[in-house]
Short mmCIF file of C-alpha atoms in Angstrom, two decimals:
data_model
loop_
_atom_site.label_atom_id
_atom_site.label_comp_id
_atom_site.label_asym_id
_atom_site.label_seq_id
_atom_site.Cartn_x
_atom_site.Cartn_y
_atom_site.Cartn_z
CA UNK A 1 -14.74 -21.01 7.33
CA UNK A 2 -11.12 -19.89 6.86
CA UNK A 3 -10.34 -17.92 3.69
CA UNK A 4 -7.10 -16.78 2.10
CA UNK A 5 -5.61 -13.32 1.75
CA UNK A 6 -6.61 -13.14 -1.92
CA UNK A 7 -10.27 -13.67 -0.97
CA UNK A 8 -10.20 -10.88 1.60
CA UNK A 9 -8.55 -8.46 -0.80
CA UNK A 10 -11.23 -8.99 -3.45
CA UNK A 11 -13.94 -8.74 -0.80
CA UNK A 12 -12.73 -5.18 -0.31
CA UNK A 13 -14.03 -4.29 -3.78
CA UNK A 14 -17.52 -5.31 -2.70
CA UNK A 15 -17.33 -3.57 0.66
CA UNK A 16 -16.40 -0.15 -0.78
CA UNK A 17 -19.70 -0.21 -2.69
CA UNK A 18 -21.77 -1.05 0.40
CA UNK A 19 -24.54 1.39 1.23
CA UNK A 20 -23.59 3.39 4.31
CA UNK A 21 -19.84 2.82 3.86
CA UNK A 22 -19.41 4.81 0.65
CA UNK A 23 -19.14 8.17 2.41
CA UNK A 24 -16.30 6.86 4.58
CA UNK A 25 -14.50 5.60 1.47
CA UNK A 26 -14.60 9.02 -0.20
CA UNK A 27 -11.80 10.80 1.71
CA UNK A 28 -9.15 8.02 1.49
CA UNK A 29 -10.07 7.56 -2.16
CA UNK A 30 -9.69 11.28 -2.91
CA UNK A 31 -6.34 11.53 -1.11
CA UNK A 32 -5.03 8.50 -2.99
CA UNK A 33 -6.28 9.85 -6.31
CA UNK A 34 -4.62 13.26 -5.88
CA UNK A 35 -1.28 11.94 -4.61
CA UNK A 36 -0.96 9.16 -7.18
CA UNK A 37 -1.89 11.48 -10.06
CA UNK A 38 0.68 14.10 -9.08
CA UNK A 39 3.36 11.48 -8.40
CA UNK A 40 2.78 9.65 -11.70
CA UNK A 41 2.94 12.91 -13.64
CA UNK A 42 6.18 13.93 -11.96
CA UNK A 43 7.92 10.53 -12.04
CA UNK A 44 7.16 9.70 -15.64
CA UNK A 45 8.36 13.15 -16.65
CA UNK A 46 11.66 12.40 -14.90
CA UNK A 47 11.90 9.01 -16.63
CA UNK A 48 11.44 10.64 -20.02
CA UNK A 49 14.18 13.20 -19.33
CA UNK A 50 16.53 10.53 -17.95
CA UNK A 51 16.13 8.23 -20.93
CA UNK A 52 16.54 11.15 -23.34
CA UNK A 53 19.78 12.10 -21.55
CA UNK A 54 21.16 8.53 -21.86
CA UNK A 55 20.21 8.30 -25.54
CA UNK A 56 21.85 11.68 -26.28
CA UNK A 57 25.16 10.27 -25.02
CA UNK A 58 25.18 7.81 -27.95
CA UNK A 59 26.69 9.19 -31.20
CA UNK A 60 24.25 9.85 -34.02
CA UNK A 61 25.92 7.33 -36.34
CA UNK A 62 24.95 4.57 -33.88
CA UNK A 63 21.25 5.16 -34.50
CA UNK A 64 20.32 1.50 -34.15
CA UNK A 65 21.87 1.43 -30.66
CA UNK A 66 19.80 4.49 -29.71
CA UNK A 67 16.66 2.64 -30.77
CA UNK A 68 17.67 -0.50 -28.85
CA UNK A 69 18.49 1.49 -25.70
CA UNK A 70 15.15 3.28 -25.86
CA UNK A 71 13.33 -0.04 -26.42
CA UNK A 72 14.91 -1.73 -23.39
CA UNK A 73 15.20 1.25 -21.03
CA UNK A 74 11.55 2.30 -21.11
CA UNK A 75 10.00 -0.94 -19.73
CA UNK A 76 12.90 -1.39 -17.26
CA UNK A 77 12.55 2.17 -15.98
CA UNK A 78 8.75 2.03 -15.76
CA UNK A 79 8.74 -1.30 -13.89
CA UNK A 80 11.45 -0.09 -11.48
CA UNK A 81 9.65 3.17 -10.77
CA UNK A 82 6.32 1.40 -10.26
CA UNK A 83 7.81 -1.10 -7.80
CA UNK A 84 9.46 1.63 -5.74
CA UNK A 85 6.64 4.10 -6.17
CA UNK A 86 3.96 1.67 -5.00
CA UNK A 87 5.42 1.49 -1.52
CA UNK A 88 6.90 4.98 -1.05
CA UNK A 89 3.90 6.99 -2.23
CA UNK A 90 1.47 4.45 -0.80
CA UNK A 91 3.11 5.06 2.58
CA UNK A 92 2.80 8.83 2.13
CA UNK A 93 -0.88 8.52 1.17
CA UNK A 94 -1.55 6.35 4.21
CA UNK A 95 0.22 8.85 6.46
CA UNK A 96 -1.98 11.72 5.29
CA UNK A 97 -5.18 9.67 5.29
CA UNK A 98 -4.45 7.79 8.56
CA UNK A 99 -7.32 9.26 10.66
CA UNK A 100 -9.84 8.67 7.86
CA UNK A 101 -8.49 5.17 7.23
CA UNK A 102 -8.99 4.31 10.88
CA UNK A 103 -12.58 5.55 10.72
CA UNK A 104 -13.26 3.54 7.55
CA UNK A 105 -11.88 0.40 9.22
CA UNK A 106 -14.06 0.99 12.27
CA UNK A 107 -17.20 1.45 10.15
CA UNK A 108 -16.45 -1.67 8.11
CA UNK A 109 -16.05 -3.68 11.31
CA UNK A 110 -19.36 -2.35 12.63
CA UNK A 111 -21.03 -3.24 9.34
CA UNK A 112 -19.63 -6.78 9.35
CA UNK A 113 -20.59 -7.39 12.97
CA UNK A 114 -24.12 -6.05 12.51
CA UNK A 115 -23.69 -2.90 14.59
CA UNK A 116 -25.02 0.56 13.83
CA UNK A 117 -22.45 2.53 11.85
CA UNK A 118 -22.94 5.58 14.05
CA UNK A 119 -22.08 9.18 13.24
CA UNK A 120 -19.67 10.49 15.87
CA UNK A 121 -18.89 13.67 13.96
CA UNK A 122 -15.72 15.63 13.21
CA UNK A 123 -14.59 16.08 16.83
CA UNK A 124 -14.24 12.34 17.34
CA UNK A 125 -12.03 12.24 14.26
CA UNK A 126 -9.92 15.17 15.45
CA UNK A 127 -9.50 13.55 18.86
CA UNK A 128 -7.97 10.45 17.27
CA UNK A 129 -5.50 12.32 15.04
CA UNK A 130 -2.56 12.29 17.52
CA UNK A 131 -2.92 8.55 18.10
CA UNK A 132 -3.33 7.61 14.44
CA UNK A 133 -0.47 9.84 13.26
CA UNK A 134 1.71 8.48 16.08
CA UNK A 135 0.92 4.96 14.90
CA UNK A 136 1.93 5.86 11.35
CA UNK A 137 5.20 7.26 12.70
CA UNK A 138 5.84 3.96 14.52
CA UNK A 139 5.29 2.07 11.27
CA UNK A 140 7.57 4.46 9.40
CA UNK A 141 10.39 4.04 11.92
CA UNK A 142 10.06 0.26 11.61
CA UNK A 143 9.88 0.41 7.83
CA UNK A 144 12.64 2.86 6.81
CA UNK A 145 15.82 0.95 7.76
CA UNK A 146 14.43 -2.26 6.29
CA UNK A 147 13.30 -0.48 3.11
CA UNK A 148 16.77 1.00 2.60
CA UNK A 149 18.35 -2.45 2.92
CA UNK A 150 15.94 -4.10 0.49
CA UNK A 151 16.18 -1.14 -1.89
CA UNK A 152 19.97 -1.59 -2.08
CA UNK A 153 19.39 -5.26 -2.90
CA UNK A 154 16.85 -4.16 -5.53
CA UNK A 155 19.49 -2.13 -7.37
CA UNK A 156 22.56 -4.33 -6.89
CA UNK A 157 21.21 -7.89 -6.95
CA UNK A 158 19.53 -8.57 -10.32
CA UNK A 159 16.26 -10.57 -10.27
CA UNK A 160 16.70 -11.80 -6.69
CA UNK A 161 16.79 -8.22 -5.42
CA UNK A 162 13.57 -7.36 -7.24
CA UNK A 163 11.84 -10.48 -5.90
CA UNK A 164 12.96 -9.69 -2.34
CA UNK A 165 11.73 -6.10 -2.72
CA UNK A 166 8.34 -7.35 -3.92
CA UNK A 167 8.03 -9.75 -0.97
CA UNK A 168 9.12 -7.10 1.52
CA UNK A 169 6.64 -4.69 -0.03
CA UNK A 170 3.88 -7.32 0.29
CA UNK A 171 4.65 -7.83 3.99
CA UNK A 172 4.70 -4.07 4.55
CA UNK A 173 1.33 -3.66 2.81
CA UNK A 174 -0.15 -6.38 5.02
CA UNK A 175 1.18 -4.60 8.12
CA UNK A 176 0.04 -1.21 6.84
CA UNK A 177 -3.58 -2.13 6.19
CA UNK A 178 -4.18 -4.84 8.78
CA UNK A 179 -2.89 -2.45 11.42
CA UNK A 180 -5.96 -0.18 11.27
CA UNK A 181 -8.37 -2.58 13.02
CA UNK A 182 -5.65 -3.58 15.49
CA UNK A 183 -5.03 0.07 16.29
CA UNK A 184 -8.75 0.74 16.68
CA UNK A 185 -8.73 -1.93 19.40
CA UNK A 186 -5.61 -0.39 21.04
CA UNK A 187 -3.35 -3.36 20.22
CA UNK A 188 0.23 -2.07 20.23
CA UNK A 189 2.34 -2.23 17.07
CA UNK A 190 4.77 -4.94 18.23
CA UNK A 191 2.00 -7.26 19.34
CA UNK A 192 0.11 -6.62 16.11
CA UNK A 193 3.17 -7.47 14.00
CA UNK A 194 3.92 -10.66 15.92
CA UNK A 195 0.30 -11.79 15.77
CA UNK A 196 0.08 -11.06 12.06
CA UNK A 197 3.25 -13.12 11.65
CA UNK A 198 1.34 -16.10 13.04
CA UNK A 199 -0.93 -15.73 9.98
CA UNK A 200 1.87 -14.94 7.55
CA UNK A 201 0.42 -16.98 4.66
CA UNK A 202 -2.81 -15.00 4.62
CA UNK A 203 -1.01 -11.73 5.31
CA UNK A 204 1.55 -12.22 2.54
CA UNK A 205 -0.98 -13.24 -0.12
CA UNK A 206 -3.12 -10.26 0.88
CA UNK A 207 -0.10 -7.95 0.65
CA UNK A 208 0.88 -9.40 -2.71
CA UNK A 209 -2.54 -8.55 -4.11
CA UNK A 210 -2.22 -5.00 -2.79
CA UNK A 211 1.20 -4.83 -4.47
CA UNK A 212 0.00 -6.12 -7.82
CA UNK A 213 -3.08 -3.91 -7.98
CA UNK A 214 -1.02 -0.89 -6.90
CA UNK A 215 0.94 -1.31 -10.16
CA UNK A 216 -2.16 -1.21 -12.37
CA UNK A 217 -2.92 2.32 -13.63
CA UNK A 218 -6.36 3.68 -12.62
CA UNK A 219 -7.06 0.65 -10.42
CA UNK A 220 -4.30 1.77 -8.07
CA UNK A 221 -6.37 4.84 -7.20
CA UNK A 222 -8.87 2.71 -5.27
CA UNK A 223 -6.41 0.24 -3.73
CA UNK A 224 -6.21 2.08 -0.39
CA UNK A 225 -9.91 1.86 0.60
CA UNK A 226 -10.20 -1.62 -0.94
CA UNK A 227 -7.25 -2.86 1.12
CA UNK A 228 -8.59 -1.27 4.32
CA UNK A 229 -11.97 -2.95 3.83
CA UNK A 230 -10.41 -6.31 2.96
CA UNK A 231 -7.96 -6.22 5.88
CA UNK A 232 -10.76 -5.31 8.29
CA UNK A 233 -12.82 -8.23 7.03
CA UNK A 234 -9.87 -10.54 7.67
CA UNK A 235 -9.56 -9.06 11.19
CA UNK A 236 -13.25 -9.60 11.98
CA UNK A 237 -13.48 -13.15 10.63
CA UNK A 238 -10.12 -14.60 11.61
CA UNK A 239 -7.54 -12.40 13.33
CA UNK A 240 -9.65 -10.93 16.14
CA UNK A 241 -10.64 -14.23 17.73
CA UNK A 242 -7.15 -15.72 17.57
CA UNK A 243 -5.72 -12.61 19.22
CA UNK A 244 -8.21 -12.96 22.08
CA UNK A 245 -7.25 -16.59 22.59
#
């Protein structure tokens, strides 16, 4: 029975707790936790300094304006940083964790298809590093020029620009996480992207959920392994067979 992208995303929460898969979740989870913690600490420190600088430009006798600026700038700055941060640092985390993400996707597929999870060891992981990092580079080259364009719209086109950035981000998250099972089956990036486009409704709703949960503090730490598991489930149950046909 066909399910939507939202269903597959939430299924990821169940899969990361599955016996046998937990050890493969640990590395992507740890990488995400470290990077997001450092990035949040740094970015929010910069926001605080930036807002303080803007407020200091206002004369002291306009105290009520200082209060109003602080009241409106904080939520605007936090939302803007979160929207940009979710994609940029998520991409960095995926780059670093790429080999482990590929392994997690492979193990989830084996689990869902009733195969033995196997234990190929470290050398098998090392052997796949050039391919997985090369795949991440391909995604980055595809992503960067588009991200710059949508980021300009984000800053210069109020409301519409933010909506377009969110939708672009959702599509990128679908590509990012659905790509792991495709790559494990040696499907090239262009073919993967075109095939995923044939299932754009599921892909976009899945990516939107990744987007939304990436903005929620604490929860965003586990989004990476959850998204990998959910995307792999969608591959096994729907995408794989349609690609073959």
